[in-house]
GROMACS .gro file of C-alpha atoms in nm:
model
  288
    1MET     CA    1  -0.123  -2.212   1.348
    2PHE     CA    2  -0.118  -1.927   1.635
    3ASN     CA    3   0.106  -2.161   1.888
    4GLN     CA    4   0.374  -2.177   1.653
    5PRO     CA    5   0.672  -1.864   1.814
    6LYS     CA    6   0.605  -1.552   1.697
    7SER     CA    7   0.868  -1.522   1.448
    8ALA     CA    8   0.735  -1.836   1.272
    9MET     CA    9   0.671  -1.634   0.959
   10SER     CA   10   0.707  -1.547   0.662
   11VAL     CA   11   0.768  -1.189   0.498
   12VAL     CA   12   0.743  -1.110   0.073
   13ILE     CA   13   0.924  -0.831  -0.072
   14ALA     CA   14   0.827  -0.780  -0.416
   15THR     CA   15   1.136  -0.589  -0.576
   16LEU     CA   16   1.328  -0.451  -0.881
   17GLY     CA   17   1.667  -0.475  -0.641
   18ALA     CA   18   1.609  -0.059  -0.556
   19ASP     CA   19   1.886   0.015  -0.296
   20CYS     CA   20   1.670   0.075  -0.041
   21LEU     CA   21   1.621  -0.291   0.011
   22ALA     CA   22   1.896  -0.297   0.281
   23LYS     CA   23   1.763  -0.080   0.484
   24THR     CA   24   1.405  -0.225   0.515
   25ILE     CA   25   1.554  -0.574   0.568
   26GLU     CA   26   1.779  -0.379   0.847
   27CYS     CA   27   1.490  -0.245   1.007
   28LEU     CA   28   1.253  -0.561   0.985
   29ASN     CA   29   1.558  -0.785   1.129
   30GLN     CA   30   1.641  -0.521   1.401
   31GLY     CA   31   1.267  -0.543   1.550
   32SER     CA   32   1.131  -0.708   1.858
   33VAL     CA   33   1.026  -0.974   1.674
   34VAL     CA   34   1.230  -1.099   1.355
   35PRO     CA   35   1.092  -1.318   1.050
   36GLU     CA   36   1.230  -1.628   0.997
   37GLU     CA   37   1.189  -1.643   0.627
   38ILE     CA   38   1.205  -1.317   0.411
   39LEU     CA   39   1.114  -1.365   0.070
   40ILE     CA   40   1.286  -1.166  -0.211
   41CYS     CA   41   1.151  -1.176  -0.522
   42ILE     CA   42   1.329  -1.059  -0.762
   43PRO     CA   43   1.305  -1.109  -1.194
   44VAL     CA   44   1.610  -1.301  -1.333
   45GLU     CA   45   1.732  -1.083  -1.459
   46ASN     CA   46   1.771  -0.855  -1.224
   47MET     CA   47   1.922  -1.111  -0.956
   48ASP     CA   48   2.271  -0.899  -0.954
   49ARG     CA   49   2.144  -0.638  -0.783
   50VAL     CA   50   2.082  -0.901  -0.457
   51ALA     CA   51   2.340  -1.061  -0.491
   52TYR     CA   52   2.551  -0.788  -0.221
   53LEU     CA   53   2.257  -0.921   0.093
   54LYS     CA   54   2.424  -1.122   0.290
   55PHE     CA   55   2.142  -1.187   0.600
   56ASN     CA   56   2.109  -1.496   0.691
   57ASN     CA   57   1.720  -1.518   0.755
   58ILE     CA   58   1.645  -1.444   0.352
   59ARG     CA   59   1.522  -1.686   0.060
   60ILE     CA   60   1.588  -1.514  -0.295
   61LEU     CA   61   1.336  -1.623  -0.546
   62PRO     CA   62   1.440  -1.551  -0.882
   63THR     CA   63   1.126  -1.481  -1.101
   64ASN     CA   64   1.043  -1.509  -1.487
   65VAL     CA   65   0.785  -1.233  -1.462
   66ARG     CA   66   0.792  -0.851  -1.371
   67GLY     CA   67   0.595  -0.662  -1.204
   68GLN     CA   68   0.400  -0.636  -0.813
   69VAL     CA   69   0.155  -0.832  -0.844
   70PRO     CA   70   0.279  -1.118  -0.990
   71GLN     CA   71   0.649  -1.135  -0.840
   72ARG     CA   72   0.489  -1.103  -0.478
   73ILE     CA   73   0.196  -1.381  -0.570
   74LEU     CA   74   0.491  -1.595  -0.655
   75GLY     CA   75   0.651  -1.472  -0.291
   76PHE     CA   76   0.264  -1.623  -0.165
   77ASN     CA   77   0.321  -1.981  -0.283
   78ASN     CA   78   0.680  -2.040  -0.160
   79VAL     CA   79   0.630  -1.914   0.148
   80SER     CA   80   0.736  -2.208   0.454
   81HIS     CA   81   0.529  -2.025   0.714
   82GLU     CA   82   0.115  -1.999   0.818
   83VAL     CA   83   0.171  -1.602   0.874
   84VAL     CA   84   0.271  -1.413   0.622
   85MET     CA   85   0.352  -1.036   0.595
   86GLN     CA   86   0.369  -0.877   0.238
   87LEU     CA   87   0.650  -0.530   0.237
   88ASP     CA   88   0.739  -0.327   0.010
   89ASP     CA   89   1.093  -0.265  -0.054
   90ASP     CA   90   1.081   0.058   0.079
   91ILE     CA   91   0.889   0.097   0.432
   92SER     CA   92   1.091   0.094   0.709
   93VAL     CA   93   0.922  -0.048   1.011
   94ASP     CA   94   0.930  -0.007   1.332
   95GLU     CA   95   1.097  -0.165   1.641
   96PHE     CA   96   0.740  -0.300   1.733
   97CYS     CA   97   0.590  -0.277   1.405
   98VAL     CA   98   0.574  -0.651   1.338
   99GLU     CA   99   0.499  -0.726   1.728
  100ARG     CA  100   0.174  -0.532   1.744
  101LEU     CA  101   0.042  -0.688   1.380
  102LEU     CA  102   0.092  -1.045   1.527
  103GLU     CA  103  -0.095  -0.925   1.834
  104THR     CA  104  -0.386  -0.819   1.657
  105LEU     CA  105  -0.385  -1.100   1.421
  106HIS     CA  106  -0.374  -1.354   1.684
  107ALA     CA  107  -0.628  -1.149   1.897
  108LEU     CA  108  -0.912  -1.097   1.597
  109GLY     CA  109  -0.886  -1.415   1.452
  110PRO     CA  110  -0.741  -1.590   1.148
  111GLU     CA  111  -1.009  -1.419   0.893
  112VAL     CA  112  -0.849  -1.053   0.960
  113ALA     CA  113  -0.558  -0.864   0.762
  114VAL     CA  114  -0.356  -0.585   0.943
  115ALA     CA  115  -0.212  -0.262   0.813
  116PRO     CA  116   0.040  -0.030   1.046
  117ALA     CA  117  -0.044   0.310   1.052
  118LEU     CA  118   0.169   0.481   0.786
  119LEU     CA  119   0.415   0.737   0.828
  120ASP     CA  120   0.610   1.005   0.671
  121GLN     CA  121   0.991   0.912   0.733
  122GLU     CA  122   1.100   1.325   0.744
  123SER     CA  123   0.778   1.513   0.963
  124GLY     CA  124   0.707   1.190   1.139
  125SER     CA  125   0.334   1.233   1.093
  126SER     CA  126   0.100   1.046   0.930
  127VAL     CA  127   0.145   1.026   0.535
  128TYR     CA  128  -0.293   1.109   0.566
  129LYS     CA  129  -0.228   1.431   0.745
  130LYS     CA  130  -0.493   1.668   0.652
  131SER     CA  131  -0.383   2.028   0.594
  132GLU     CA  132  -0.519   2.259   0.866
  133LYS     CA  133  -0.493   2.562   0.577
  134ASN     CA  134  -0.792   2.606   0.356
  135ARG     CA  135  -1.058   2.426   0.525
  136PHE     CA  136  -1.322   2.535   0.312
  137LEU     CA  137  -1.147   2.456   0.024
  138LEU     CA  138  -1.108   2.104   0.162
  139ALA     CA  139  -1.432   2.096   0.291
  140LEU     CA  140  -1.573   2.175  -0.137
  141TYR     CA  141  -1.288   1.907  -0.230
  142TYR     CA  142  -1.447   1.619  -0.048
  143TRP     CA  143  -1.810   1.666  -0.133
  144LEU     CA  144  -1.692   1.748  -0.493
  145MET     CA  145  -1.491   1.340  -0.409
  146ASN     CA  146  -1.782   1.235  -0.218
  147GLY     CA  147  -2.099   1.398  -0.199
  148SER     CA  148  -2.273   1.433   0.169
  149GLU     CA  149  -2.089   1.179   0.299
  150GLY     CA  150  -1.737   1.394   0.222
  151PHE     CA  151  -1.415   1.288   0.451
  152ALA     CA  152  -1.437   0.978   0.465
  153PRO     CA  153  -1.121   0.796   0.627
  154GLY     CA  154  -1.011   0.398   0.579
  155ARG     CA  155  -1.259   0.456   0.297
  156ILE     CA  156  -1.325   0.464  -0.103
  157ASP     CA  157  -1.549   0.746  -0.197
  158LYS     CA  158  -1.753   0.790  -0.489
  159SER     CA  159  -1.481   0.917  -0.674
  160GLY     CA  160  -1.226   0.632  -0.653
  161SER     CA  161  -0.985   0.756  -0.406
  162SER     CA  162  -0.839   0.562  -0.156
  163VAL     CA  163  -0.895   0.790   0.173
  164GLY     CA  164  -0.625   0.688   0.434
  165LEU     CA  165  -0.675   0.700   0.766
  166ASP     CA  166  -0.451   0.983   0.998
  167PRO     CA  167  -0.402   0.761   1.387
  168ALA     CA  168  -0.358   1.177   1.497
  169MET     CA  169  -0.753   1.192   1.407
  170SER     CA  170  -0.872   0.846   1.498
  171PRO     CA  171  -0.899   0.751   1.868
  172GLY     CA  172  -0.855   0.420   1.979
  173ALA     CA  173  -0.618   0.161   1.834
  174ILE     CA  174  -0.817  -0.124   1.630
  175HIS     CA  175  -1.000   0.084   1.326
  176ASP     CA  176  -1.214  -0.181   1.034
  177VAL     CA  177  -1.145   0.021   0.705
  178GLU     CA  178  -1.222  -0.038   0.324
  179TRP     CA  179  -0.933  -0.069   0.221
  180LEU     CA  180  -0.558  -0.154   0.299
  181ALA     CA  181  -0.263   0.002   0.159
  182GLY     CA  182  -0.029  -0.262  -0.040
  183GLY     CA  183   0.293  -0.172   0.152
  184CYS     CA  184   0.292  -0.356   0.474
  185VAL     CA  185   0.009  -0.613   0.590
  186ILE     CA  186   0.018  -0.914   0.755
  187HIS     CA  187  -0.243  -1.238   0.651
  188CYS     CA  188  -0.239  -1.567   0.718
  189LYS     CA  189  -0.190  -1.786   0.450
  190LYS     CA  190  -0.480  -1.945   0.380
  191ASN     CA  191  -0.617  -1.615   0.337
  192LEU     CA  192  -0.384  -1.494   0.070
  193VAL     CA  193  -0.501  -1.412  -0.301
  194LEU     CA  194  -0.275  -1.652  -0.516
  195GLU     CA  195  -0.412  -1.539  -0.851
  196ASN     CA  196  -0.228  -1.251  -1.049
  197PHE     CA  197  -0.561  -1.044  -1.093
  198TRP     CA  198  -0.357  -0.733  -1.274
  199PRO     CA  199  -0.390  -0.703  -1.635
  200LEU     CA  200  -0.272  -0.371  -1.658
  201PRO     CA  201   0.162  -0.338  -1.764
  202GLY     CA  202   0.421  -0.133  -1.663
  203LYS     CA  203   0.396  -0.003  -1.224
  204ALA     CA  204   0.113  -0.091  -1.025
  205TYR     CA  205  -0.121   0.168  -0.965
  206TYR     CA  206  -0.431   0.134  -0.736
  207GLU     CA  207  -0.312  -0.272  -0.686
  208ASP     CA  208  -0.379  -0.250  -0.309
  209VAL     CA  209  -0.721  -0.122  -0.328
  210VAL     CA  210  -0.829  -0.398  -0.549
  211HIS     CA  211  -0.701  -0.639  -0.385
  212SER     CA  212  -0.835  -0.525  -0.079
  213TYR     CA  213  -1.199  -0.576  -0.279
  214LEU     CA  214  -1.077  -0.943  -0.364
  215LEU     CA  215  -0.969  -0.992   0.065
  216ARG     CA  216  -1.288  -0.863   0.132
  217GLN     CA  217  -1.508  -1.064  -0.107
  218LYS     CA  218  -1.330  -1.397   0.019
  219GLY     CA  219  -1.443  -1.238   0.356
  220ILE     CA  220  -1.156  -1.123   0.510
  221ARG     CA  221  -1.172  -0.811   0.778
  222LEU     CA  222  -0.931  -0.523   0.678
  223VAL     CA  223  -0.829  -0.367   0.956
  224ILE     CA  224  -0.549  -0.026   1.110
  225GLU     CA  225  -0.325  -0.105   1.388
  226THR     CA  226  -0.262   0.216   1.420
  227THR     CA  227  -0.012   0.096   1.761
  228ALA     CA  228   0.228  -0.030   1.491
  229ARG     CA  229   0.418   0.233   1.296
  230CYS     CA  230   0.636   0.193   0.969
  231SER     CA  231   0.775   0.466   0.743
  232ILE     CA  232   0.823   0.554   0.420
  233GLU     CA  233   1.019   0.906   0.225
  234LEU     CA  234   0.712   1.060   0.013
  235PHE     CA  235   0.768   1.293  -0.283
  236SER     CA  236   0.541   1.524  -0.391
  237HIS     CA  237   0.340   1.542  -0.736
  238SER     CA  238   0.474   1.846  -0.770
  239SER     CA  239   0.887   1.786  -0.791
  240PHE     CA  240   0.755   1.603  -1.132
  241GLN     CA  241   0.908   1.708  -1.437
  242PRO     CA  242   0.570   1.739  -1.699
  243ARG     CA  243   0.623   1.504  -1.896
  244GLU     CA  244   0.679   1.238  -1.539
  245PHE     CA  245   0.363   1.443  -1.407
  246VAL     CA  246   0.172   1.315  -1.720
  247VAL     CA  247   0.292   0.937  -1.743
  248ASN     CA  248   0.197   0.836  -1.348
  249LEU     CA  249  -0.145   0.999  -1.348
  250TYR     CA  250  -0.214   0.815  -1.706
  251ARG     CA  251  -0.131   0.507  -1.489
  252ASP     CA  252  -0.333   0.637  -1.232
  253TYR     CA  253  -0.645   0.682  -1.415
  254LEU     CA  254  -0.596   0.342  -1.555
  255GLY     CA  255  -0.565   0.147  -1.242
  256ARG     CA  256  -0.858   0.381  -1.027
  257ARG     CA  257  -1.106   0.236  -1.416
  258TYR     CA  258  -0.985   0.003  -1.398
  259PHE     CA  259  -1.118  -0.098  -1.057
  260MET     CA  260  -1.436   0.102  -1.066
  261ARG     CA  261  -1.531  -0.126  -1.388
  262ARG     CA  262  -1.424  -0.437  -1.195
  263PHE     CA  263  -1.634  -0.328  -0.886
  264SER     CA  264  -1.931  -0.169  -0.991
  265ARG     CA  265  -1.841   0.127  -0.861
  266ASN     CA  266  -1.855   0.418  -1.150
  267SER     CA  267  -1.877   0.737  -1.085
  268PRO     CA  268  -1.805   1.036  -1.285
  269ARG     CA  269  -1.641   1.226  -1.033
  270ILE     CA  270  -1.357   1.005  -1.106
  271TYR     CA  271  -1.264   1.321  -1.413
  272LEU     CA  272  -1.320   1.591  -1.123
  273PHE     CA  273  -1.014   1.399  -0.910
  274TYR     CA  274  -0.814   1.453  -1.231
  275VAL     CA  275  -0.855   1.786  -1.322
  276THR     CA  276  -0.861   1.871  -0.905
  277ARG     CA  277  -0.573   1.734  -0.973
  278ILE     CA  278  -0.396   1.860  -1.273
  279LEU     CA  279  -0.497   2.203  -1.132
  280SER     CA  280  -0.308   2.191  -0.803
  281TYR     CA  281   0.009   2.029  -0.975
  282LEU     CA  282  -0.060   2.353  -1.239
  283ARG     CA  283  -0.048   2.546  -0.933
  284THR     CA  284   0.248   2.414  -0.733
  285ARG     CA  285   0.478   2.396  -0.984
  286PHE     CA  286   0.437   2.656  -1.204
  287ARG     CA  287   0.365   2.962  -0.904
  288ALA     CA  288   0.574   3.263  -0.893
   0.00000   0.00000   0.00000
């Protein structure tokens, strides 16, 4: 498989036809390696939202299911190439992102899934950058979430939180991790998880952590390549209206609880996490 041209790869994008999709595809097609195939997996009822897309390397795959996980899996089952990237419709890859992910995949071998560093589009900093303020409170927070291990980038802590990895705080280019953010990951086709593992309705919160664990159960090594970069527009939880915040928090809880029960990682610290999230929201949302 690795004797094929680098461009011989498929990209799978599960979408509802968001406005940001065109920009995501444009970034892909402006990179140093342009994928031969981009599968747009979209529910039949939303097909009109992608009718305007005129890129030569896209293929529209109408689905009779709705949901990021089942749409993506249908895409996985229809790819033409042995190297496959999953990509969210709101992710912008930089010029060399795909090339560097491919180089790492080729260097480490086929039993690997590789993700790039994820940056904030506005600031250019890692989306997982730790605040330099209130260091004592941060240390206390991570102790509450993870006990004596404290802050553990790239790992799932005892509260079930997926702790991100900031390249600026992590020397070296390649890092083995317990989980990969699902927004941008490159795989070999034979390693893909093809069963619909997500039982919950609505937006899939925490599916990337469940997916990561299923990959690890298949013997797949999870790696972040920090010289490969992509970016996303961040939204602060404090910007949510109270009802929106509660709905999002509850869906996050359902996803996290499902993950922890499925993989026997139950801990009362999960409730500490939600207490701190609520207090943080109230403090930032309603402060004078």
